[in-house]
XYZ file of C-alpha atoms in Angstrom:
681
model
C 0.000 0.000 0.000
C 2.793 2.412 0.944
C 4.451 1.610 -2.358
C 1.362 2.839 -4.291
C 1.077 5.945 -2.120
C 4.738 6.772 -2.698
C 4.315 6.276 -6.443
C 1.278 8.541 -6.410
C 3.138 11.344 -4.633
C 6.158 10.875 -6.864
C 4.024 11.119 -10.026
C 1.328 13.496 -8.802
C 2.262 16.108 -11.436
C 1.697 13.524 -14.192
C -1.611 12.383 -12.675
C -2.758 15.997 -12.460
C -1.989 16.543 -16.156
C -3.856 13.358 -17.044
C -6.853 14.512 -15.004
C -6.730 17.982 -16.594
C -6.457 16.457 -20.073
C -9.461 14.168 -19.537
C -11.554 16.911 -17.903
C -10.882 19.364 -20.747
C -11.632 16.758 -23.414
C -14.905 15.765 -21.708
C -16.058 19.388 -21.375
C -15.193 20.199 -24.991
C -17.072 17.125 -26.231
C -20.022 18.074 -24.007
C -20.167 21.521 -25.654
C -20.064 20.104 -29.189
C -23.217 19.503 -31.279
C -24.413 15.946 -30.818
C -25.757 15.392 -34.331
C -23.885 13.615 -37.071
C -21.386 15.532 -39.155
C -22.102 15.750 -42.896
C -19.085 14.173 -44.545
C -19.070 16.363 -47.680
C -17.852 19.948 -47.906
C -20.371 22.150 -49.726
C -18.829 25.201 -51.410
C -21.031 27.376 -53.588
C -19.787 27.831 -57.153
C -17.345 24.905 -56.955
C -17.665 21.622 -58.911
C -18.772 18.536 -56.972
C -15.515 16.620 -56.507
C -16.948 13.515 -54.872
C -18.691 10.485 -56.309
C -22.304 10.677 -57.560
C -24.520 11.359 -54.565
C -27.843 9.557 -54.087
C -30.416 10.429 -51.435
C -29.800 8.113 -48.436
C -33.380 8.671 -47.172
C -36.527 10.688 -47.931
C -36.156 14.364 -47.061
C -37.835 17.691 -47.777
C -36.242 20.470 -49.836
C -35.863 23.477 -47.594
C -36.498 27.011 -48.751
C -33.555 29.359 -48.517
C -33.427 31.992 -45.803
C -33.860 34.687 -48.467
C -37.029 33.012 -49.753
C -38.491 32.697 -46.255
C -37.673 36.321 -45.392
C -39.218 37.502 -48.664
C -42.365 35.450 -48.000
C -42.675 36.834 -44.485
C -42.199 40.398 -45.707
C -44.925 39.855 -48.293
C -47.335 38.512 -45.662
C -46.627 41.465 -43.371
C -47.080 43.964 -46.230
C -50.400 42.407 -47.324
C -51.781 41.742 -43.864
C -55.133 43.449 -43.180
C -55.372 45.059 -39.720
C -58.461 44.830 -37.513
C -60.423 47.727 -35.979
C -63.172 47.390 -33.359
C -66.430 49.324 -33.925
C -68.215 50.238 -30.647
C -72.007 50.511 -31.282
C -72.790 51.507 -27.690
C -70.867 54.765 -28.147
C -72.916 55.513 -31.278
C -76.218 55.129 -29.385
C -74.848 57.260 -26.553
C -73.779 60.004 -29.009
C -77.211 60.057 -30.696
C -79.042 60.371 -27.374
C -76.645 63.067 -26.198
C -77.079 64.983 -29.497
C -80.874 64.877 -29.179
C -80.595 66.352 -25.679
C -78.139 69.012 -26.839
C -80.689 70.423 -29.338
C -82.783 71.876 -26.521
C -79.677 73.123 -24.748
C -77.965 74.819 -27.703
C -80.968 76.256 -29.608
C -83.518 78.733 -28.293
C -87.214 77.798 -28.011
C -88.182 80.057 -30.905
C -85.718 78.333 -33.259
C -86.847 74.912 -32.068
C -90.490 75.869 -32.651
C -89.751 77.076 -36.169
C -87.073 74.645 -37.354
C -86.824 71.953 -34.691
C -87.874 69.127 -37.014
C -85.317 70.140 -39.696
C -82.556 70.408 -37.102
C -83.359 66.984 -35.622
C -83.435 65.347 -39.058
C -80.122 67.022 -40.012
C -78.398 65.938 -36.798
C -79.604 62.354 -37.193
C -78.574 62.205 -40.872
C -75.129 63.742 -40.170
C -74.470 61.330 -37.317
C -75.571 58.350 -39.437
C -73.119 59.373 -42.125
C -70.381 60.045 -39.610
C -70.793 56.749 -37.775
C -71.468 54.572 -40.823
C -67.870 53.330 -40.514
C -67.091 55.097 -37.252
C -64.694 57.719 -35.929
C -61.146 56.576 -35.249
C -59.676 57.293 -31.835
C -55.960 57.238 -32.827
C -54.558 57.661 -36.323
C -52.448 54.774 -37.656
C -49.855 54.908 -40.441
C -51.947 53.497 -43.287
C -52.729 54.710 -46.782
C -56.339 55.696 -47.494
C -56.789 52.839 -49.958
C -55.334 50.242 -47.555
C -57.835 47.495 -46.751
C -58.867 47.006 -43.123
C -61.338 44.851 -41.262
C -64.019 46.713 -39.267
C -65.414 44.429 -36.563
C -69.022 45.095 -35.598
C -69.859 42.434 -33.071
C -69.062 39.071 -34.635
C -69.049 40.434 -38.183
C -65.935 41.922 -39.819
C -66.504 44.079 -42.909
C -63.641 44.719 -45.322
C -63.392 48.418 -46.124
C -60.691 50.899 -47.078
C -58.972 52.781 -44.302
C -60.042 56.127 -45.798
C -63.734 55.395 -45.100
C -63.155 55.619 -41.353
C -63.394 59.192 -40.138
C -60.398 60.711 -38.417
C -61.128 63.290 -35.723
C -59.429 66.099 -37.674
C -61.726 65.370 -40.668
C -64.966 65.986 -38.687
C -65.039 69.848 -38.989
C -64.823 69.725 -42.792
C -67.487 67.019 -42.940
C -69.904 69.005 -40.740
C -69.294 72.299 -42.565
C -69.963 70.675 -45.953
C -73.232 69.088 -44.743
C -74.418 72.315 -43.075
C -73.864 74.293 -46.288
C -75.571 71.618 -48.367
C -78.670 71.636 -46.077
C -79.095 75.455 -46.154
C -78.493 75.704 -42.410
C -75.633 78.164 -42.695
C -77.323 80.620 -40.354
C -77.362 77.977 -37.621
C -73.759 76.875 -38.250
C -72.208 78.003 -34.885
C -74.964 76.327 -32.852
C -74.824 73.119 -34.875
C -71.028 72.861 -34.576
C -71.293 73.398 -30.816
C -73.918 70.637 -30.636
C -71.765 68.165 -32.525
C -68.581 69.029 -30.607
C -70.409 68.441 -27.324
C -71.761 65.082 -28.494
C -69.324 63.325 -30.858
C -66.972 60.669 -29.436
C -64.576 58.288 -31.296
C -65.894 54.746 -31.426
C -63.313 52.894 -33.549
C -60.068 51.600 -32.048
C -57.209 49.619 -33.579
C -57.244 46.020 -32.282
C -53.476 45.427 -32.053
C -53.660 42.129 -30.153
C -56.086 40.466 -32.560
C -54.218 41.862 -35.576
C -50.909 40.511 -34.243
C -52.532 37.185 -33.427
C -53.791 36.836 -36.995
C -50.412 37.902 -38.383
C -48.576 35.373 -36.192
C -50.976 32.689 -37.332
C -50.202 33.439 -40.977
C -46.450 33.604 -40.331
C -46.542 30.313 -38.444
C -48.376 28.661 -41.303
C -45.517 29.389 -43.704
C -44.111 26.217 -45.168
C -40.343 26.029 -44.847
C -40.118 23.364 -47.497
C -41.024 23.091 -51.148
C -41.126 19.604 -52.519
C -39.245 16.518 -51.387
C -36.616 14.047 -52.534
C -37.214 10.312 -52.379
C -34.607 7.837 -51.244
C -32.325 6.648 -54.047
C -32.839 9.743 -56.202
C -29.599 11.110 -57.631
C -28.885 14.504 -56.087
C -25.725 15.569 -57.874
C -23.205 14.001 -60.211
C -19.443 14.317 -60.101
C -18.250 17.534 -61.748
C -21.573 19.407 -61.547
C -21.356 22.983 -60.294
C -22.815 23.647 -56.846
C -25.378 26.363 -57.503
C -29.106 26.980 -57.746
C -31.438 24.071 -57.046
C -28.599 21.544 -56.669
C -27.012 23.636 -53.931
C -30.342 24.062 -52.173
C -31.054 20.310 -52.227
C -27.560 19.550 -50.868
C -27.960 22.051 -48.041
C -31.357 20.528 -47.236
C -29.779 17.058 -47.079
C -26.976 18.353 -44.845
C -29.397 20.015 -42.427
C -31.649 16.960 -42.319
C -28.650 14.694 -41.749
C -27.251 16.764 -38.880
C -30.634 17.205 -37.183
C -31.641 13.536 -37.212
C -32.611 11.913 -33.947
C -30.037 9.177 -33.679
C -30.487 5.844 -32.021
C -28.717 5.308 -28.714
C -26.087 3.179 -30.431
C -25.400 5.769 -33.145
C -25.335 8.566 -30.570
C -22.712 6.723 -28.522
C -20.568 6.168 -31.615
C -20.786 9.891 -32.447
C -19.674 10.764 -28.917
C -16.846 8.277 -29.196
C -15.699 9.802 -32.490
C -15.772 13.350 -31.095
C -13.884 12.186 -28.013
C -11.130 10.631 -30.140
C -10.700 13.737 -32.286
C -10.696 16.202 -29.377
C -8.346 14.007 -27.360
C -5.996 13.726 -30.330
C -5.907 17.512 -30.775
C -5.279 18.196 -27.081
C -2.675 15.427 -26.930
C -0.766 17.024 -29.827
C -0.705 20.296 -27.902
C 0.488 18.578 -24.736
C 3.243 16.707 -26.598
C 4.344 19.923 -28.305
C 4.664 21.648 -24.922
C 6.492 18.640 -23.476
C 9.060 18.590 -26.297
C 9.626 22.282 -27.003
C 8.509 24.045 -23.805
C 9.686 21.748 -21.043
C 9.630 24.462 -18.377
C 5.947 25.131 -19.122
C 5.137 21.402 -19.209
C 6.583 20.920 -15.721
C 4.495 23.793 -14.337
C 0.946 22.538 -13.750
C -0.393 26.071 -13.226
C 0.764 27.085 -16.709
C -0.679 23.932 -18.293
C -3.984 24.618 -16.516
C -3.915 28.186 -17.798
C -3.430 27.071 -21.429
C -6.189 24.437 -21.288
C -8.530 26.879 -19.537
C -8.116 29.427 -22.342
C -8.824 26.823 -25.019
C -11.919 25.670 -23.153
C -13.082 29.276 -22.727
C -12.842 29.951 -26.477
C -14.748 26.735 -27.289
C -17.430 27.636 -24.738
C -17.919 31.194 -26.062
C -18.045 30.012 -29.679
C -20.598 27.250 -29.015
C -22.673 29.728 -27.006
C -22.822 32.142 -29.941
C -23.416 29.370 -32.500
C -26.365 28.062 -30.478
C -27.786 31.592 -30.253
C -27.136 32.775 -33.841
C -24.446 31.186 -36.067
C -24.164 34.375 -38.158
C -22.522 36.149 -35.224
C -19.765 33.568 -34.692
C -17.037 36.048 -35.698
C -17.967 38.346 -32.814
C -16.116 35.897 -30.568
C -12.607 37.431 -30.295
C -10.662 34.237 -30.976
C -7.460 36.243 -31.523
C -7.407 36.868 -27.768
C -6.067 33.308 -27.364
C -2.747 33.765 -29.229
C -2.471 37.308 -27.825
C -2.772 36.069 -24.257
C -0.428 33.115 -24.653
C 2.127 35.303 -26.397
C 1.936 37.812 -23.539
C 2.700 35.144 -20.943
C 4.792 32.656 -22.929
C 5.886 33.015 -26.553
C 4.619 33.379 -30.121
C 5.194 29.779 -31.181
C 3.118 28.307 -28.376
C 0.434 30.961 -28.926
C 0.065 30.118 -32.616
C 0.152 26.333 -32.069
C -2.562 26.549 -29.390
C -4.637 28.810 -31.640
C -4.462 26.354 -34.555
C -5.451 23.424 -32.297
C -8.430 25.426 -30.984
C -9.554 26.365 -34.506
C -9.343 22.710 -35.601
C -11.607 21.734 -32.693
C -14.068 24.552 -33.486
C -14.267 23.331 -37.073
C -16.730 20.692 -35.808
C -18.876 23.338 -34.080
C -19.313 26.159 -36.591
C -21.111 26.187 -39.945
C -18.991 26.599 -43.103
C -16.067 25.095 -41.227
C -13.511 25.420 -44.051
C -14.096 29.174 -44.422
C -14.065 29.634 -40.657
C -10.845 27.689 -40.141
C -9.033 29.416 -43.017
C -10.082 32.860 -41.814
C -9.257 32.251 -38.144
C -5.856 30.664 -38.838
C -4.882 33.596 -41.076
C -6.068 36.012 -38.370
C -4.044 34.089 -35.752
C -0.894 34.297 -37.862
C -1.400 38.040 -38.351
C -1.922 38.404 -34.597
C 1.390 36.711 -33.833
C 3.274 38.630 -36.524
C 1.921 42.106 -35.746
C 1.548 42.264 -31.981
C 4.768 43.254 -30.263
C 5.219 44.958 -26.906
C 1.590 44.460 -25.895
C 2.035 46.774 -22.934
C 2.098 49.705 -25.377
C -1.525 50.665 -25.975
C -0.888 52.077 -29.452
C 0.565 48.731 -30.592
C -2.564 46.891 -29.456
C -4.908 49.277 -31.295
C -2.819 49.054 -34.475
C -2.731 45.242 -34.291
C -6.494 44.988 -33.692
C -7.038 47.222 -36.727
C -4.813 44.968 -38.832
C -6.578 41.820 -37.607
C -10.008 43.309 -38.411
C -8.778 44.371 -41.851
C -7.539 40.821 -42.567
C -10.936 39.394 -41.525
C -12.699 41.739 -43.952
C -10.293 41.087 -46.845
C -10.465 37.283 -46.496
C -14.276 37.327 -46.173
C -14.486 39.557 -49.263
C -12.266 37.170 -51.236
C -14.229 34.060 -50.210
C -17.584 35.697 -51.022
C -16.395 36.862 -54.438
C -15.173 33.325 -55.206
C -18.492 31.787 -54.146
C -20.916 34.341 -55.557
C -18.964 35.646 -58.558
C -20.018 39.235 -57.792
C -19.881 41.859 -55.029
C -23.629 42.495 -54.853
C -24.159 39.541 -52.506
C -21.712 40.802 -49.861
C -23.365 40.774 -46.452
C -22.692 44.155 -44.845
C -23.765 42.755 -41.490
C -20.727 40.474 -41.565
C -18.424 43.497 -41.734
C -20.108 44.785 -38.589
C -19.493 41.464 -36.800
C -15.791 41.644 -37.753
C -15.553 45.174 -36.337
C -17.326 44.126 -33.127
C -14.994 41.119 -32.854
C -12.018 43.449 -33.267
C -13.300 45.773 -30.545
C -13.852 42.763 -28.268
C -10.187 41.831 -28.806
C -9.229 45.035 -26.943
C -10.520 43.300 -23.797
C -7.241 41.355 -23.801
C -5.504 43.936 -21.581
C -7.914 43.738 -18.602
C -8.126 39.976 -19.195
C -4.345 39.644 -18.854
C -4.524 41.536 -15.557
C -7.238 39.157 -14.302
C -5.171 36.139 -15.363
C -2.133 37.485 -13.524
C -4.130 37.615 -10.307
C -5.847 34.253 -10.796
C -2.879 32.182 -12.005
C 0.043 34.092 -10.516
C 1.612 34.663 -13.928
C 3.487 37.746 -15.076
C 3.244 39.571 -18.391
C 5.176 42.413 -19.991
C 2.543 44.844 -18.696
C 3.335 43.856 -15.104
C 7.054 44.023 -15.852
C 6.587 47.565 -17.150
C 4.969 48.547 -13.850
C 7.782 46.879 -11.887
C 10.433 48.709 -13.929
C 9.235 52.047 -12.563
C 12.085 53.310 -10.350
C 9.533 55.293 -8.319
C 7.971 52.085 -7.016
C 7.973 51.625 -3.254
C 10.628 48.878 -3.141
C 13.095 50.569 -5.512
C 12.669 53.872 -3.678
C 13.508 52.088 -0.429
C 16.587 50.570 -2.118
C 17.746 54.000 -3.360
C 17.402 55.459 0.161
C 18.971 52.607 2.152
C 21.611 51.506 -0.381
C 22.127 54.273 -2.979
C 25.317 52.691 -4.316
C 23.542 49.378 -4.884
C 20.650 51.204 -6.566
C 23.053 52.952 -8.948
C 24.802 49.636 -9.628
C 21.412 48.012 -10.385
C 20.539 50.758 -12.856
C 23.857 50.277 -14.671
C 23.380 46.516 -14.772
C 19.806 47.011 -16.070
C 21.058 49.148 -18.950
C 23.807 46.684 -19.844
C 21.461 43.696 -19.592
C 18.713 45.331 -21.660
C 21.144 46.186 -24.477
C 22.562 42.652 -24.434
C 19.093 41.073 -24.409
C 18.054 43.087 -27.456
C 21.197 41.904 -29.255
C 20.495 38.178 -28.741
C 16.674 38.357 -28.956
C 16.000 37.623 -25.270
C 13.204 39.186 -23.203
C 14.673 42.655 -22.648
C 11.880 43.851 -20.352
C 12.188 40.804 -18.086
C 15.997 41.143 -17.889
C 15.740 44.843 -17.045
C 13.295 44.231 -14.209
C 15.385 41.327 -12.908
C 18.464 43.570 -12.912
C 16.685 46.337 -11.002
C 15.681 43.967 -8.188
C 18.534 41.437 -8.164
C 20.421 43.080 -5.254
C 17.536 44.215 -3.014
C 18.850 41.891 -0.309
C 21.709 44.349 0.261
C 19.249 46.710 1.987
C 19.633 44.628 5.162
C 23.331 45.415 5.622
C 24.165 48.077 3.024
C 27.497 49.230 4.518
C 28.996 45.747 4.151
C 28.983 46.219 0.373
C 31.672 48.416 -1.135
C 29.405 50.438 -3.406
C 27.561 51.812 -0.343
C 30.658 52.695 1.708
C 31.095 56.473 1.797
C 34.016 56.594 4.272
C 37.401 54.931 4.528
C 36.072 52.704 7.317
C 35.371 49.179 6.103
C 32.788 47.244 8.128
C 34.538 43.972 7.260
C 37.694 44.980 9.132
C 36.112 43.867 12.414
C 34.890 40.506 11.033
C 36.584 37.256 10.129
C 36.681 36.343 6.419
C 34.115 33.605 7.012
C 31.696 35.996 8.749
C 32.153 38.524 5.975
C 31.477 35.870 3.347
C 28.275 34.832 5.170
C 26.978 38.412 5.036
C 27.889 38.760 1.345
C 26.276 35.412 0.458
C 23.270 36.195 2.687
C 22.130 39.068 0.500
C 20.710 36.481 -1.947
C 18.538 34.817 0.723
C 17.547 38.204 2.173
C 16.659 39.393 -1.344
C 14.360 36.401 -1.905
C 12.626 37.063 1.442
C 12.107 40.758 0.651
C 10.864 39.933 -2.853
C 8.290 37.441 -1.564
C 7.177 39.848 1.141
C 6.555 42.470 -1.547
C 4.780 39.981 -3.849
C 7.298 40.113 -6.671
C 6.608 37.521 -9.405
C 8.582 34.257 -9.369
C 10.132 35.126 -12.730
C 11.748 38.176 -11.111
C 12.767 36.269 -7.969
C 14.594 33.796 -10.247
C 17.111 36.558 -11.048
C 17.758 37.131 -7.348
C 18.333 33.387 -6.807
C 20.664 32.834 -9.717
C 22.618 36.045 -10.309
C 25.671 34.596 -8.490
C 24.949 30.944 -9.320
C 27.338 28.699 -7.372
C 30.331 31.006 -7.662
C 32.784 31.619 -4.816
C 33.262 34.816 -2.804
C 36.863 34.720 -3.983
C 38.301 37.704 -2.045
C 37.322 36.422 1.405
C 38.093 32.828 0.498
C 41.694 33.771 -0.352
C 41.887 35.911 2.788
C 40.747 32.967 4.892
C 43.214 30.720 3.114
C 46.072 33.047 4.073
C 45.095 32.599 7.714
C 44.067 28.956 7.495
C 45.400 26.686 4.797
C 42.613 24.126 5.488
C 39.896 26.608 4.508
C 36.971 24.895 2.759
C 35.845 26.563 -0.485
C 32.264 25.329 0.013
C 31.877 27.718 2.981
C 32.509 30.636 0.644
C 30.250 29.517 -2.202
C 26.806 30.883 -3.101
C 24.005 28.311 -2.691
C 22.804 28.651 -6.284
C 21.046 27.468 -8.345
C 22.978 28.274 -11.478
C 21.095 30.263 -14.177
C 18.466 28.228 -16.021
C 17.477 30.624 -18.820
C 19.189 32.931 -21.268
C 17.908 35.922 -19.323
C 19.261 34.814 -15.933
C 22.613 33.851 -17.489
C 22.804 37.232 -19.185
C 22.196 39.026 -15.880
C 24.987 37.050 -14.190
C 27.451 38.213 -16.856
C 26.333 41.860 -16.745
C 26.308 41.963 -12.923
C 29.805 40.514 -12.613
C 31.280 42.740 -15.318
C 29.668 45.947 -14.040
C 30.664 45.309 -10.405
C 34.242 44.375 -11.264
C 34.645 47.286 -13.685
C 34.815 49.645 -10.692
C 38.223 48.183 -9.836
C 39.731 49.035 -13.222
C 42.526 51.575 -12.956
C 43.359 53.670 -15.995
C 41.109 51.608 -18.292
C 42.037 51.239 -21.940
C 40.349 49.479 -24.825
C 42.697 46.512 -24.504
C 42.242 46.327 -20.739
C 38.435 46.355 -21.030
C 38.417 43.681 -23.749
C 40.696 41.444 -21.690
C 38.745 42.185 -18.527
C 35.342 41.177 -20.020
C 36.788 38.042 -21.625
C 38.434 36.973 -18.380
C 35.292 37.335 -16.205
C 32.862 35.631 -18.565
C 35.291 32.865 -19.531
C 35.794 32.098 -15.851
C 32.028 31.738 -15.390
C 31.919 29.412 -18.371
C 34.782 27.334 -16.983
C 32.908 26.981 -13.708
C 29.872 25.613 -15.604
C 27.562 28.450 -14.581
C 25.744 28.447 -17.947
C 25.232 24.707 -18.432
C 21.478 24.872 -17.707
C 20.732 28.221 -19.325
C 20.159 27.163 -22.953
C 22.491 29.897 -24.197
C 24.793 29.398 -27.195
C 28.454 30.295 -27.684
C 27.405 32.712 -30.405
C 25.049 34.532 -28.032
C 27.762 34.719 -25.363
C 30.118 36.287 -27.904
C 27.464 38.854 -28.821
C 26.966 39.678 -25.131
C 30.724 40.135 -24.685
C 30.765 42.492 -27.658
C 27.942 44.639 -26.219
C 29.512 44.740 -22.746
C 32.884 45.824 -24.135
C 31.246 48.536 -26.203
C 29.111 49.827 -23.320
C 32.019 49.884 -20.848
C 34.124 51.866 -23.311
C 31.277 54.369 -23.554
C 30.982 54.526 -19.749
C 34.708 55.220 -19.346
C 34.621 57.657 -22.301
C 37.426 55.856 -24.108
C 38.474 56.952 -27.579
C 40.396 55.148 -30.248
C 44.133 55.273 -29.588
C 45.713 56.914 -32.616
C 49.288 55.913 -33.556
C 51.943 58.560 -32.987
């Protein structure tokens, strides 16, 4: 039992990766569509390159989206709205008008012309309320047909036959003039204004209900294909009816309700493909990015980002496939490049796009477009911490999307009239969404404890709390760190290393000297040397201790591990040679191990580079009357000694790169000492 437990603890990193691999694969497969995948690629305008295709089962021919939209628009345009006619209001108005006669007209007028007035009012109201008075005007033409509902009967009339309230004065004036009642016009108008009420109202709910009923009755198919019927022959062009029938077959095939056995086989197939893709990514990281492979947090981060992109894409596809390009897939290579490198970013992007090819419609177009966009992302984005660079890169990515979409559409349609302008909008929105990468990187840094160039830029600020404390407590060390940072940055640019990371590492590599600043020569301002009162061994312990103290201070101030690595390794396993030789003068049995830094030795190009720059800059202070020859010999001697001691064995740095670093250091030191070329006499 103990044997198995020991094996588990010994291989827990491997078991974690296996668990992460399986979990990611399962979740990706869960998000994928569960229908079958049509095995033929359908590209409009291209010849059919497969064998003759016969219908495998009976299926209906689907109408195109354009045909359905056109049919719906026609139904909406021809739909007749409904208006409700209220007869109770009419009876109320007539009674009220009859009462108003005695109120508005004097008794003498009523006695003389009462019968004429009553007949006129009744006739005018009958004409006015024949089709009713509309309460609210709707946006319809006068000749537009409408249904006027009177009880359970709906009469079809033109909209212009219903009186609008603003038309009533003209109607009354015309009738008064025609009936020779002009002398009584003011009284009659007052009577009507006091009595008339609108009695027709637009029935929006019933109208919408009828419209929905008609829209729902639209047939989405036209005709059918029987099993065994030839659909398309080899070499025929995919267009018109042939293309429509093929798309109908594809949709029917992918929407079939599969038997339990078939469904399980589909799941098994998806699982194999997804697992294969993720395994290729894992093997790539294991072979070419061993440091990332051995860090489970980084592996988790990579798999999480792939899963996030798959989740967002499937979410959009399930909602509306047309908007699939709104998903900012270029964020994936951007993010991985910010934390790792371009090669890993592009490889992960390609793997993700291959997986999404089984999720999105028109998979070939999607994969081609997204891979091109990913390549452009990797090639254009540099120094992500500079906001202008990000905006320029996003603009370039969006432009590439538009150009590739334009090219594909022209190939398929053979003209530019069928370009979908809405697609250009989705590309622009996707580009704008890509700008979210900066806050996303910040979130990732907090969640996964990673560090990007943006964080390094913040740490390189010499006004930060820790560097200010260093400049106050150990000004000589601070000045030394600045010089080392400049040398290291120039050298890193020469060999293509991470210049920002090296600069930050150089600024913080000696923060441990804040504990005992006067024990380091660069901080001694008087002729009194603090080491005079100590034994060589005690002095060496203080000198060596600044590495451990630096690590403690860095962790206390939450510096990233990538920066702390420079503190750990900037002396490697070298010996404090001055005090070792001093001890040896006093005691011939002195042990060199007591005067050696604990290490580890540098394990990257950047940490190795800092060791060289730190040693050269510190030792350069001891040069007396420096000349070009002295500096060249001096740099060669220091770096060659480090090579002889095996300090760079784990740093993956080449002899050529070391030579380039030597060249830069010699040049920079000559500039520092203001040396000129020695002219012959």
